Coordinates of C-alpha atoms in Angstrom, one line a residue:
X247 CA 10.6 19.3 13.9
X248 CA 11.7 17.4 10.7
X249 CA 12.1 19.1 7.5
X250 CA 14.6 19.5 4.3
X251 CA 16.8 22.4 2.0
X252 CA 17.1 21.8 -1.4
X253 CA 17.1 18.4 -1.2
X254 CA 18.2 16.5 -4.5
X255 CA 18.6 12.6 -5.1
X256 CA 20.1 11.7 -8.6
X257 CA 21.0 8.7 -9.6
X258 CA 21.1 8.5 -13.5
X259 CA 20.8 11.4 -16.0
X260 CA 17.4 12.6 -14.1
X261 CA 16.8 13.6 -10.8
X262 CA 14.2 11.8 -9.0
X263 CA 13.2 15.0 -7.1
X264 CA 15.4 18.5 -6.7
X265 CA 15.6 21.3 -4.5
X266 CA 13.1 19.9 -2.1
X267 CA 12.6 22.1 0.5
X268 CA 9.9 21.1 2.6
X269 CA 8.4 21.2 6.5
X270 CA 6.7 18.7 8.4
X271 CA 5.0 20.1 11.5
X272 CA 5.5 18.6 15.2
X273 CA 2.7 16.4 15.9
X274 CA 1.0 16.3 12.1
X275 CA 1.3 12.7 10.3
X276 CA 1.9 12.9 6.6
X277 CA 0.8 10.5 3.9
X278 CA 3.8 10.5 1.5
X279 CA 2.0 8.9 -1.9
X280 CA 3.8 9.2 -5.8
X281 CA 3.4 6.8 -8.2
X282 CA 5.9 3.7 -8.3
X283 CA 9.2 4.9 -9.2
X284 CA 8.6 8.5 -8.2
X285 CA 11.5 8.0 -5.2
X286 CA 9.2 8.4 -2.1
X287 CA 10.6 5.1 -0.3
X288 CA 14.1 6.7 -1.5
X289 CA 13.2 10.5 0.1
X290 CA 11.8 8.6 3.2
X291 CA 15.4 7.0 3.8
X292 CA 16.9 9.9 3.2
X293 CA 15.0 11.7 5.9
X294 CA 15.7 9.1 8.1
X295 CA 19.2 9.9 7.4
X296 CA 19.8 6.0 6.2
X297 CA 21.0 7.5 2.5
X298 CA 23.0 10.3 1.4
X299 CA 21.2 12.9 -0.4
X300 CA 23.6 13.9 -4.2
X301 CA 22.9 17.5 -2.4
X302 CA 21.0 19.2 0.3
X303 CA 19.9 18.8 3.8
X304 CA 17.7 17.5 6.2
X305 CA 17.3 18.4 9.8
X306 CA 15.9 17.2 12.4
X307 CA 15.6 19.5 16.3
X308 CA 18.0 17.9 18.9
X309 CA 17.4 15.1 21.2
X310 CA 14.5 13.9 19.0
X311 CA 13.5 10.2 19.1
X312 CA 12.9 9.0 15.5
X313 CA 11.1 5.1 14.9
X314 CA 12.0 4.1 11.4
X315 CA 10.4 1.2 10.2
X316 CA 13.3 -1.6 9.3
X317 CA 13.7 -3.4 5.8
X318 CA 16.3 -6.1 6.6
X319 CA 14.4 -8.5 8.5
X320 CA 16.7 -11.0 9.3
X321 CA 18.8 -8.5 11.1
X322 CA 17.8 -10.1 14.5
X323 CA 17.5 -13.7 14.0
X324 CA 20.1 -14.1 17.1
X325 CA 17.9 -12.6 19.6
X326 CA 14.1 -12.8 20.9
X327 CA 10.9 -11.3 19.5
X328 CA 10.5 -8.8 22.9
X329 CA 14.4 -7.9 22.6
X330 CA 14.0 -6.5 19.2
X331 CA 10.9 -4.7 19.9
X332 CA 12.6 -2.9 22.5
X333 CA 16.0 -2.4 20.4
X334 CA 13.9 0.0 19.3
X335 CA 14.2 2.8 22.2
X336 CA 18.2 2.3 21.6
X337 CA 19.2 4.0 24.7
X338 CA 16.8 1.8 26.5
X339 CA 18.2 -1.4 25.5
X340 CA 22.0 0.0 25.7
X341 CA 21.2 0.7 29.4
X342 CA 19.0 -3.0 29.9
X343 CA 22.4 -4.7 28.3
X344 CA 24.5 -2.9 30.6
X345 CA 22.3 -4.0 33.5
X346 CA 21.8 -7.1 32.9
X347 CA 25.7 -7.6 32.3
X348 CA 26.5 -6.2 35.6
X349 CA 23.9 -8.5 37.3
X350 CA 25.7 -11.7 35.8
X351 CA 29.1 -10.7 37.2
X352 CA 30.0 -13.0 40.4
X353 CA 30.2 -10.9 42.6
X354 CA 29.8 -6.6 41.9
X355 CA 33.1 -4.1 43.3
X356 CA 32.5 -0.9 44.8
X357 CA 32.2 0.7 41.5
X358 CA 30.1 -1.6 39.9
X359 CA 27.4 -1.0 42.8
X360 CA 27.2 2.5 42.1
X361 CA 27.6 1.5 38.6
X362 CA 24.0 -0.2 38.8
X363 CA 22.5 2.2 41.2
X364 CA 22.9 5.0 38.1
X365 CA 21.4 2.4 35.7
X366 CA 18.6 1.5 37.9
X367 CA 18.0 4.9 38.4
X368 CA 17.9 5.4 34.8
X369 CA 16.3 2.5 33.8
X370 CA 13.6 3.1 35.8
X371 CA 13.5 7.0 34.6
X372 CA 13.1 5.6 30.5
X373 CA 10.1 3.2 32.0
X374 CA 12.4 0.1 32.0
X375 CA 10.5 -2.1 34.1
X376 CA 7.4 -1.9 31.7
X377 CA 9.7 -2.4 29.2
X378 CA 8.9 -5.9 28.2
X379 CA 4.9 -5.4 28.8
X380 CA 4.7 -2.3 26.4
X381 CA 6.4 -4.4 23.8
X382 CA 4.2 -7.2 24.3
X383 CA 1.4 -5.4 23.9
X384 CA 2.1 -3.8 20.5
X385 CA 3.1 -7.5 19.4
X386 CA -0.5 -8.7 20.4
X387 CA -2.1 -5.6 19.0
X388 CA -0.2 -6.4 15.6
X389 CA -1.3 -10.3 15.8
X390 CA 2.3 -11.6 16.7
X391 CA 1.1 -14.9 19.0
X392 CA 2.2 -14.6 22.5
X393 CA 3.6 -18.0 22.6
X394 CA 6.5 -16.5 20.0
X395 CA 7.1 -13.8 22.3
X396 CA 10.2 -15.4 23.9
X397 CA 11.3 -17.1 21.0
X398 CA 13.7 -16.2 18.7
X399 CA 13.5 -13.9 15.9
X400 CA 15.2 -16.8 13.5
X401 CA 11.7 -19.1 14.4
X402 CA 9.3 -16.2 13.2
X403 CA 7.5 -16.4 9.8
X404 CA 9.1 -13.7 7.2
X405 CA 5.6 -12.2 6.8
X406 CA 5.6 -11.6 10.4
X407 CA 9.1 -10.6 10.8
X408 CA 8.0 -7.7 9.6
X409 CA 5.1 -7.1 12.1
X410 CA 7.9 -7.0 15.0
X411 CA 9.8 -4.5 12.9
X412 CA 6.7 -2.3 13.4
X413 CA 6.6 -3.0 16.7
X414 CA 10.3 -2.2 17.0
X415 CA 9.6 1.4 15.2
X416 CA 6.7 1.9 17.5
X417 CA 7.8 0.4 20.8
X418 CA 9.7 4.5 21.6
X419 CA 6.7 6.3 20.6
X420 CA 8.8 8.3 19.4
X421 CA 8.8 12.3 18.3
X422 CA 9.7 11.1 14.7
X423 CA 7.9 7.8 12.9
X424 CA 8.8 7.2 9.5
X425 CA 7.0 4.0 7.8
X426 CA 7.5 2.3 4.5
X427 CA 4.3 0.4 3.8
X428 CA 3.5 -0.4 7.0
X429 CA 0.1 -2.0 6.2
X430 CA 1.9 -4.8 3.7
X431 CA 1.1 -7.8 5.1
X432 CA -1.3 -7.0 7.9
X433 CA -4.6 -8.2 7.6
X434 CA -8.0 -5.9 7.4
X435 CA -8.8 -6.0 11.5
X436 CA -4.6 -5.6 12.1
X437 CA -4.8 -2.2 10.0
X438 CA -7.7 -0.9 11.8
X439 CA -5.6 -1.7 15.1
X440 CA -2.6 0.5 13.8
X441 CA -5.1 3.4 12.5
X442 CA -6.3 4.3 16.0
X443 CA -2.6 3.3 17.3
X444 CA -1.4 6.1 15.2
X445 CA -4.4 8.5 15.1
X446 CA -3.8 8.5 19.5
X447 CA -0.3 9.0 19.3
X448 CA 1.3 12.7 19.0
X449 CA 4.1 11.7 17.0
X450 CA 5.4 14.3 13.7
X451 CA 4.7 10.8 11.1
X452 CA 6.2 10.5 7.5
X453 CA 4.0 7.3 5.8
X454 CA 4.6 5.7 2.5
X455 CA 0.9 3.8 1.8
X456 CA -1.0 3.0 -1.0
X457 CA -4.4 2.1 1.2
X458 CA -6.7 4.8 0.7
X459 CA -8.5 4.4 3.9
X460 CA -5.7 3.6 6.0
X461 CA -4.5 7.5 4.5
X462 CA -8.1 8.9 5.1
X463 CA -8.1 8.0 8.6
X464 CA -4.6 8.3 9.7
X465 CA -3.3 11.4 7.9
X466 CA -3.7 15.2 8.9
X467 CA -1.7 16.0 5.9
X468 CA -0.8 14.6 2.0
X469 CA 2.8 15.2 1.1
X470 CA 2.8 14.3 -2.9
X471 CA 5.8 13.4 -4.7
X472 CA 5.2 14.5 -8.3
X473 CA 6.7 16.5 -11.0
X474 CA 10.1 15.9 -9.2
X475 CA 8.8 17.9 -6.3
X476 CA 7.0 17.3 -3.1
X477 CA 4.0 19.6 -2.2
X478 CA 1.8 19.5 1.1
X479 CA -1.8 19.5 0.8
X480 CA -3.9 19.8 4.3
X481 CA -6.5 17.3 5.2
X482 CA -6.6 13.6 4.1
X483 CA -6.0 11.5 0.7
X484 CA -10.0 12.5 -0.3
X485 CA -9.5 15.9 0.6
X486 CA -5.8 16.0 -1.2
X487 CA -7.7 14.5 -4.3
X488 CA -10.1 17.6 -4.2
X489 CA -7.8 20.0 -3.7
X490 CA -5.1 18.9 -5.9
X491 CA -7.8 19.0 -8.7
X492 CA -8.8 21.7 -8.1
X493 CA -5.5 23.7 -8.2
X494 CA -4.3 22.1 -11.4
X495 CA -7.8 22.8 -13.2
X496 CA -7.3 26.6 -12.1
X497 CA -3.5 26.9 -13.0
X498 CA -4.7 25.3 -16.7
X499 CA -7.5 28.0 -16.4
X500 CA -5.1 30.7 -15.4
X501 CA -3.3 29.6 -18.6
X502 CA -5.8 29.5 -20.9
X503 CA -6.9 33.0 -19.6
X504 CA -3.1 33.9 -20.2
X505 CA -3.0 32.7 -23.6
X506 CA -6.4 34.2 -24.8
X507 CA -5.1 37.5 -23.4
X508 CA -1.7 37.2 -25.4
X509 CA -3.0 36.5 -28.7
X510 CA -5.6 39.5 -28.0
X511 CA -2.5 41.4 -27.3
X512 CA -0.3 40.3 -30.2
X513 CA -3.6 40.7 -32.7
X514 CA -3.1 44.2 -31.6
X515 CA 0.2 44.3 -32.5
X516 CA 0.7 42.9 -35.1
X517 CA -2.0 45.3 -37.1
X518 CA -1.1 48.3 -35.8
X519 CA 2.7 48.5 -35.1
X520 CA 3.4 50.3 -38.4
X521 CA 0.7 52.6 -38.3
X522 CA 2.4 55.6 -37.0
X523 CA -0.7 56.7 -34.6
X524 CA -1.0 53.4 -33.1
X525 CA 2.5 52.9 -32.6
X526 CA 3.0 53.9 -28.8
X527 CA -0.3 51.7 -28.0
X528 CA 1.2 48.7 -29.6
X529 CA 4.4 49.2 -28.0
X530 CA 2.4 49.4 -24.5
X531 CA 0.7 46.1 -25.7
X532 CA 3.7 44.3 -26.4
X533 CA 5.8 45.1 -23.2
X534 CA 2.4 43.8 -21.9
X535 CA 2.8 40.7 -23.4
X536 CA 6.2 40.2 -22.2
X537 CA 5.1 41.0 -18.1
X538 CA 2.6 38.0 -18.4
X539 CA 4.1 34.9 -17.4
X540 CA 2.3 31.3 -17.5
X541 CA 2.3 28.7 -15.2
X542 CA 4.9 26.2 -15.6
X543 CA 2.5 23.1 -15.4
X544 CA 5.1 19.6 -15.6
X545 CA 3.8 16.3 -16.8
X546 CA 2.5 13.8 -14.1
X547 CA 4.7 11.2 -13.0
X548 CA 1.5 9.5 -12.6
X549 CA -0.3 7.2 -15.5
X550 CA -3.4 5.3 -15.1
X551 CA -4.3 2.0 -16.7
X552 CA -7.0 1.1 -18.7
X553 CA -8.6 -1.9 -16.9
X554 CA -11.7 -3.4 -18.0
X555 CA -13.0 -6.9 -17.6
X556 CA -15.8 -8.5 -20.1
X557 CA -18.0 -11.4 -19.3
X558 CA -18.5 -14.1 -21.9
X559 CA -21.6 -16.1 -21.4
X560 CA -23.4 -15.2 -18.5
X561 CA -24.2 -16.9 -15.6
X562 CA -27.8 -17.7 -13.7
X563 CA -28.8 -18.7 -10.9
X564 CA -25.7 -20.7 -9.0
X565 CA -22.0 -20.0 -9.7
X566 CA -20.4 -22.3 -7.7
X567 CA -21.8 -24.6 -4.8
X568 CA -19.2 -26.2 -2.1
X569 CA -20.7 -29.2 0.1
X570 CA -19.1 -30.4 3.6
X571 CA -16.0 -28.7 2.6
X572 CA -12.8 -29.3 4.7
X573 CA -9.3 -27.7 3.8
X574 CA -6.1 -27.9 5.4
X575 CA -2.2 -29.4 5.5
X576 CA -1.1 -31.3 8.8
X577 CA -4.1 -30.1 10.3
X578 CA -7.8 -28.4 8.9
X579 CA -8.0 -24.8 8.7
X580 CA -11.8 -25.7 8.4
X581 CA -14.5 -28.6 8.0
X582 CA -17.8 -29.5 6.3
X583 CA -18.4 -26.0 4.5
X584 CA -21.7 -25.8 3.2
X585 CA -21.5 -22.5 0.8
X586 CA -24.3 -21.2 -1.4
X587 CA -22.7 -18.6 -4.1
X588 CA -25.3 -17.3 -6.6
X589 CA -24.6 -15.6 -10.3
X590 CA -23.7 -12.2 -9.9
X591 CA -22.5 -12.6 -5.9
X592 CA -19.8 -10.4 -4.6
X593 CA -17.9 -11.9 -1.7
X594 CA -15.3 -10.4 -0.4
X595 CA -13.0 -13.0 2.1
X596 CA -11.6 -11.6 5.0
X597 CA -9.9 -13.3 8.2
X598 CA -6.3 -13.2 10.3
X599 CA -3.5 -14.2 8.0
X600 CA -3.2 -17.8 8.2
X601 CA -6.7 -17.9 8.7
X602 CA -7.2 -19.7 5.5
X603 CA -7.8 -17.1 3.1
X604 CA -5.2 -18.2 0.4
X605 CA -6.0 -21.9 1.1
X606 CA -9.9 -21.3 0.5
X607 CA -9.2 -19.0 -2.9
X608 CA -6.5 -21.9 -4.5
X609 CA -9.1 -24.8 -4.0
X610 CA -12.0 -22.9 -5.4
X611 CA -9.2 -22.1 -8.5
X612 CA -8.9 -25.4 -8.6
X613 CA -5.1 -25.6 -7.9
X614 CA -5.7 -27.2 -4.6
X615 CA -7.7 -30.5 -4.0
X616 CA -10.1 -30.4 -1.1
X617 CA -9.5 -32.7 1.5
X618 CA -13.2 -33.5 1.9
X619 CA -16.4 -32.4 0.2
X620 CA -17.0 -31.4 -3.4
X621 CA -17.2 -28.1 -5.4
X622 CA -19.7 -27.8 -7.9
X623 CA -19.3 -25.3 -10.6
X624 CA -22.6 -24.2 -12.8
X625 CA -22.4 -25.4 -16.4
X626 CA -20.9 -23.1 -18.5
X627 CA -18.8 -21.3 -15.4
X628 CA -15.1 -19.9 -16.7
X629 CA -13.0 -19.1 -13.8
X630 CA -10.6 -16.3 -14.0
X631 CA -7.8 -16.6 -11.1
X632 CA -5.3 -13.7 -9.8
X633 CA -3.2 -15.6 -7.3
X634 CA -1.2 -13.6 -4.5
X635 CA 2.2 -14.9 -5.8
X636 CA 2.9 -14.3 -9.5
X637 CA 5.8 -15.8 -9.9
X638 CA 4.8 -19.4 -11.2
X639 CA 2.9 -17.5 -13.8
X640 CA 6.4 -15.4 -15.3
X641 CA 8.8 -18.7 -14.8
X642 CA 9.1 -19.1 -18.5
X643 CA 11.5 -16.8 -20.3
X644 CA 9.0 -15.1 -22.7
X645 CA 8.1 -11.7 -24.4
X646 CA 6.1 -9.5 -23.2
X647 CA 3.5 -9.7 -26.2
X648 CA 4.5 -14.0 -26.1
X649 CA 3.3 -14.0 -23.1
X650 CA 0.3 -12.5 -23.4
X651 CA -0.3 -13.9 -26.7
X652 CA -0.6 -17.4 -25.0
X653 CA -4.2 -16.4 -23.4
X654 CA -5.4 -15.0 -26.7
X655 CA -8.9 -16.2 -27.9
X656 CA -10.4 -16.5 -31.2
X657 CA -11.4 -13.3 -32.2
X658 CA -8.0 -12.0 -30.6
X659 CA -5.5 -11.0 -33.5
X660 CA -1.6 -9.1 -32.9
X661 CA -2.9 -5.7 -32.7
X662 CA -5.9 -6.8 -30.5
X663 CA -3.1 -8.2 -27.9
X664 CA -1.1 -5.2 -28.5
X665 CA -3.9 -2.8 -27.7
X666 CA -4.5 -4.6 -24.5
X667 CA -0.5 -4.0 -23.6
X668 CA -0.5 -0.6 -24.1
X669 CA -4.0 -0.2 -22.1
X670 CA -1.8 -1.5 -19.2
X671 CA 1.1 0.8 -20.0
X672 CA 3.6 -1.3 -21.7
X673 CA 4.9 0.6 -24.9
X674 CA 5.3 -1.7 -28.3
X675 CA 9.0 -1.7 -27.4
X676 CA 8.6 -2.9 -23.9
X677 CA 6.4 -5.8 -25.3
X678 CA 9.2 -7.4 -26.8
X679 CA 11.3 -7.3 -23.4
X680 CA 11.4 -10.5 -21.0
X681 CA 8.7 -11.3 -18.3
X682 CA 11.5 -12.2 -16.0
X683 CA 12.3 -8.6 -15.7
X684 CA 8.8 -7.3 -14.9
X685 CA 8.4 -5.5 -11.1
X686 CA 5.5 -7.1 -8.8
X687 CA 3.6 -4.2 -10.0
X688 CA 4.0 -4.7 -13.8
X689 CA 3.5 -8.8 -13.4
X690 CA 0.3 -7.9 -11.7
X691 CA -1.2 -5.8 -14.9
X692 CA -0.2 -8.5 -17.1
X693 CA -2.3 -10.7 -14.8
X694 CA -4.7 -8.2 -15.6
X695 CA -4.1 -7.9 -19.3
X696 CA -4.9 -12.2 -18.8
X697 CA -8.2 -11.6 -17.7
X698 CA -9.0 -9.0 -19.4
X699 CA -8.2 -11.5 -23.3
X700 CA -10.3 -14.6 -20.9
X701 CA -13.8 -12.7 -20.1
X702 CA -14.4 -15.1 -17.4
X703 CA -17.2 -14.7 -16.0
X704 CA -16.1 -15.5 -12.4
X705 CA -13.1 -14.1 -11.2
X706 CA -11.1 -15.1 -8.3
X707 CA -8.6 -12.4 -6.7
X708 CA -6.2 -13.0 -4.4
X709 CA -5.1 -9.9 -2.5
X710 CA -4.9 -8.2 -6.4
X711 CA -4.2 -4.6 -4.9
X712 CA -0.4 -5.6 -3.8
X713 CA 2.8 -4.4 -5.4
X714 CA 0.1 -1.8 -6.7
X715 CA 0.7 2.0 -6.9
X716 CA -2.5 4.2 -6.5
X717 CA -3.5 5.1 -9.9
X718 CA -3.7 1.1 -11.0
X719 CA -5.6 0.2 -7.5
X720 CA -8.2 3.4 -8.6
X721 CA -8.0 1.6 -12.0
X722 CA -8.9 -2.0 -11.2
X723 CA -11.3 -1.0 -8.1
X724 CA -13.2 0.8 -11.1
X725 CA -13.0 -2.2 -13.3
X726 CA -14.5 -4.5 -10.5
X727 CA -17.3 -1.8 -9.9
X728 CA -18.0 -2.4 -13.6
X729 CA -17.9 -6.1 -14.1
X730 CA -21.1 -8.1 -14.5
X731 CA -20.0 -11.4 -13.4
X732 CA -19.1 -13.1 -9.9
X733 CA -16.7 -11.7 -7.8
X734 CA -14.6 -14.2 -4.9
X735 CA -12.1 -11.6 -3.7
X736 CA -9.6 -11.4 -0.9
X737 CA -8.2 -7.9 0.4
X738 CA -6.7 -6.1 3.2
X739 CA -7.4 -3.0 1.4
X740 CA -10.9 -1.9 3.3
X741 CA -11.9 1.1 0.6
X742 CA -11.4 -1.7 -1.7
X743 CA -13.3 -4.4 0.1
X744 CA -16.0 -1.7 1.1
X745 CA -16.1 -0.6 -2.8
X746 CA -16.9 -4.1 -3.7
X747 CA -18.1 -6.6 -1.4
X748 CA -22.1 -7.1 -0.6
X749 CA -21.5 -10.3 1.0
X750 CA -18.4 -10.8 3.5
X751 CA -16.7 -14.8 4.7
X752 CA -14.8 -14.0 7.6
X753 CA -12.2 -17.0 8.3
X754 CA -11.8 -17.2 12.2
X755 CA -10.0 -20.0 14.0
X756 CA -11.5 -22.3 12.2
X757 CA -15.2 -20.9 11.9
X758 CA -16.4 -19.7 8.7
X759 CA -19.6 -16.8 9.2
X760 CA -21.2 -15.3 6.0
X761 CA -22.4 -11.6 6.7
X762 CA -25.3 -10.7 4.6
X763 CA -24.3 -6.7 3.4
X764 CA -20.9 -5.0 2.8
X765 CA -18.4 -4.6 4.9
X766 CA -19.5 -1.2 6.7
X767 CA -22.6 -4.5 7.2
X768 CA -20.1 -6.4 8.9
X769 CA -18.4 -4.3 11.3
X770 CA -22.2 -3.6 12.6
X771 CA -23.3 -7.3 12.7
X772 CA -19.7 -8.1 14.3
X773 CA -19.5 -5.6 16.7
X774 CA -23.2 -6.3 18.2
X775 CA -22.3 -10.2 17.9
X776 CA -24.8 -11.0 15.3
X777 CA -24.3 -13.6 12.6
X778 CA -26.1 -15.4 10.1
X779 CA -23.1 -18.5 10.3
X780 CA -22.9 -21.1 7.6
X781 CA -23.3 -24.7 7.7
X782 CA -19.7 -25.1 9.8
X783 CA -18.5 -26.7 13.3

């Protein structure tokens, strides 16, 4: 179905991967995961044959439809939202264009006629007359509102731009879907939408995700991206985690074993090679020693942080108190929120983007002003924020260790700041290189690194999992597990919210419901209706 030969991608002194040669069976769907920088968004294109591999090949069987998911999305501001879904199946639209060309003409000649009696013919063969239904279905199923359906592409949000793009690679159902992240900026019920999409669909799929659930329930297969190689491992991301344990624990075993027998060999050797009447067994031992051969084991591409966050002064009873609370801009996303939120609570916010989410998290930050009500902090609360957009935070052109040095307290010395840096991964000479220059990933663990000198002992977290590769969301999701104080969090990350959360606020059209329990809770109370609702109209 879809598979490479000696694939190699170069573009400085080191490869990013070399002589890949890999398989992806018909009708499998393959989590592609690597740790940022590890070139899986760059082997995806290239299997989409959007990039030239420096050498090899990839091949795909004839008449194959492939659904790639696209990255530019202002590429179809000039037509409408249910056109570029179905640009999608490109032969479908080539022969809608030609059809609908021919049915504008004045008046149709002989030739024309028979012209349109082929297209109907195949038109109606590629289910063209369902055409615009199936795409509208996949843009309701992904949240797009109906009332942008005709509209054009140039009126659509960027964050949901990129939801039609989806719907573009999906609208073929085609024989080969390759996705990029197709879970950034979708929220938590969205993703659960696309998981059973997927999972129903027979599709060969090639996916790029760092949400662990999203991989556990979608994938048949884990194709890792590591040591400049990529290796298939059957089952999902937990049973990829097992087994790729487990075989680099036995080749390190198998080493070891090696090893112990070589230097039991060479002892042998080396005593008895000039005693004449041990001479031939020595010999034997030492072509024995050259026949074994170790494992060649590489280093990881992948590094973990060291994420931890401390509480100062703790808090008891109440952390924060909000009374008739109402939030909005031209209009309110809510009104007169009564919420109760004691020491120690662990709230995770969920909702439809634009729900409110963002909105809710900046005024209990304090970086929005309600437009009613009043928040009431406990005495002696220190709030820790991690907004969704870091760039207001970096605007300054500062040092690494500058910047950090600015949220230093008391007891916090040079080498204390240091130590925190290179907990977070940044070497001593990286911490004297600009902000500016940071990826989202890198500006997010000096957020971190923030928190981590503040000890607040509430922290607010804004979807704190983005721009995140899968070794620092492990990292931080074990930090949070640890951290005594109050957690406000929002997430579309559901192993992170389910990890976390034992109280969920679901933002919906304007209602806001507090579900006692974690989020598996949730989905119970939700599904049978049930709801113990907040002080809210």
């Amino acid at each position: 179905m879809l598979s490479t030969t000696q694939l190699t991608m170069q573009f400085g002194a080191a490869p990013l991967f070399e002589s890949v040669s890999v398989k992806f069976g018909a009708g499998h769907r393959y989590g592609l995961i690597g740790a940022n920088g590890s070139g899986k968004s760059t082997f995806l294109k290239i299997l989409g044959r959007d990039l030239e591999p420096s050498s090899g090949t990839v091949a795909w069987e004839a008449d194959k439809r492939v659904g790639k998911l696209g990255q530019d999305q202002f590429a179809f501001e000039s037509y409408s939202v249910l056109d570029t879904v179905i640009m999608g199946d490109a032969e479908l639209w080539r022969l809608k264009s030609e059809r609908e060309r021919l049915y504008g003409l004045p008046s149709l000649s002989e030739d024309d006629g028979m012209r349109v009696a082929e297209l109907e013919a195949d038109f109606a063969a590629r289910d063209g007359y369902t055409a615009e239904s199936r795409a509208a279905g996949l843009l309701t199923g992904l949240g797009v509102p109906i009332a942008q359906h005709n509209g054009p592409m140039s009126a659509v949000a960027p964050g949901w731009k990129l939801r039609v793009l989806l719907a573009q690679a999906l609208f073929p159902d085609p024989d080969i879907l390759l996705l990029d992240e197709p879970t950034n900026h979708l929220d938590i019920h969205t993703i659960r939408w696309l998981e059973e999409l997927l999972v129903a669909r027979r599709s060969t799929m090639v996916i790029i995700s760092h949400d662990r659930h999203f991989l556990n329930q979608v994938c048949t297969h884990i194709a890792d991206l590591d040591y400049g190689e990529v290796r298939i491992f059957p089952g999902n991301y937990d049973e990829y985690m097992t087994a790729a344990t487990e075989v680099r624990e036995r080749r390190l075993a198998d080493n070891a074993r090696k090893k112990a027998q070589i230097a039991e060999l060479q002892a042998f050797v080396s005593r008895f090679s000039a005693n004449a009447s041990k001479a031939r067994q020595a010999t034997s031992r030492a072509r024995q020693i050259e026949k074994i051969q170790l494992d060649e084991i590489k280093p990881s591409s992948r590094v973990s942080p060291y994420i931890r966050f401390d509480m100062g002064k703790k808090l008891y009873r109440q952390a924060v108190e909000l009374r008739a609370l109402a939030q909005g801009y031209a209009d309110l996303l809510w009104r007169d929120l009564d919420l109760y939120v004691g020491a120690g609570a662990r709230i995770g916010v969920i909702g439809a983007n634009g729900a409110g989410k963002t909105t809710l998290l900046r005024t209990l930050a304090g970086e929005l002003m309600p437009r009613a009500g009043e928040i009431q902090w406990a005495e002696g609360a220190r709030v820790g924020y991690c907004a969704q957009d870091h760039g207001e935070a970096f605007a300054e052109d500062l040092t690494l260790l500058a910047w950090m040095s600015q949220w230093a307290q008391p007891t916090h010395d040079e080498q204390a700041i240091r130590a925190v840096l290179g907990r977070l991964l940044f070497s001593r000479e990286e911490s004297e290189k600009s902000v500016r220059v940071l990826s989202g990933g890198e500006r997010a663990r000096m957020i971190f690194g923030k928190l981590m000198l503040l000890a607040p002992n509430v922290l607010i977290l804004d979807e704190p999992t983005n721009h995140l590769d899968m070794e620092s969301i492990e990292a931080l999701n074990l930090a949070l597990v640890h951290y005594p104080g109050t957690l406000i969090f929002a997430s579309h990350d559901r192993e992170f919210v389910s990890s976390l959360a034992t109280e969920i606020l679901e933002l919906d059209g304007g209602q806001v419901t507090i579900f006692g329990g974690g989020y598996e809770d949730y989905l119970k109370a939700r599904g049978a209706g049930a709801a113990s609702r907040s002080g809210v109209s």
